[in-house]
């Protein structure tokens, strides 16, 4: 049973990834990695690659790209790895906000007082 609006038949996914089922071991992408385009799409480029480059003019998370392309995240990571290897996109992990220790202490005291 396929989901409406999705064309993720195995033969299509095989074609999109040129037969690869995994990205390389040096893959810098996880679900929250922010991807930024380093160039514009060029004529003759694979349509999924061109779409990714148009989407990532501003930092965009891998999971958002997969949702927009309507492709599984694993397939999206393969496409992103292709672009990254060619220098067409850069990847960076979002900065995690480090909470202020004083605020954490106040929260802990407040919880103990409950």
C-alpha angles and dihedrals in degrees: 000000000000127000118247115261095019127110101186098137110156093244092055092048090048089054095046092053095037090241098310119132098185137034119237125283091255091060107144094193130108128156096280099038110127114230123202125187116238095192144011123268115272128218113271094026118139107270094237091052091049091049091051091051091050091048096049102059083114122035109285129183119242091239090055091051091050091050093049092048090044090228131128114267091243091058091045090053090055091052091047091050089055091052093044093051089052091050092243096122135028126213128213133169118236115256111253113226109240108216119232109257091222091057091048090051091051091050091049091050090048092051092049090052092057 
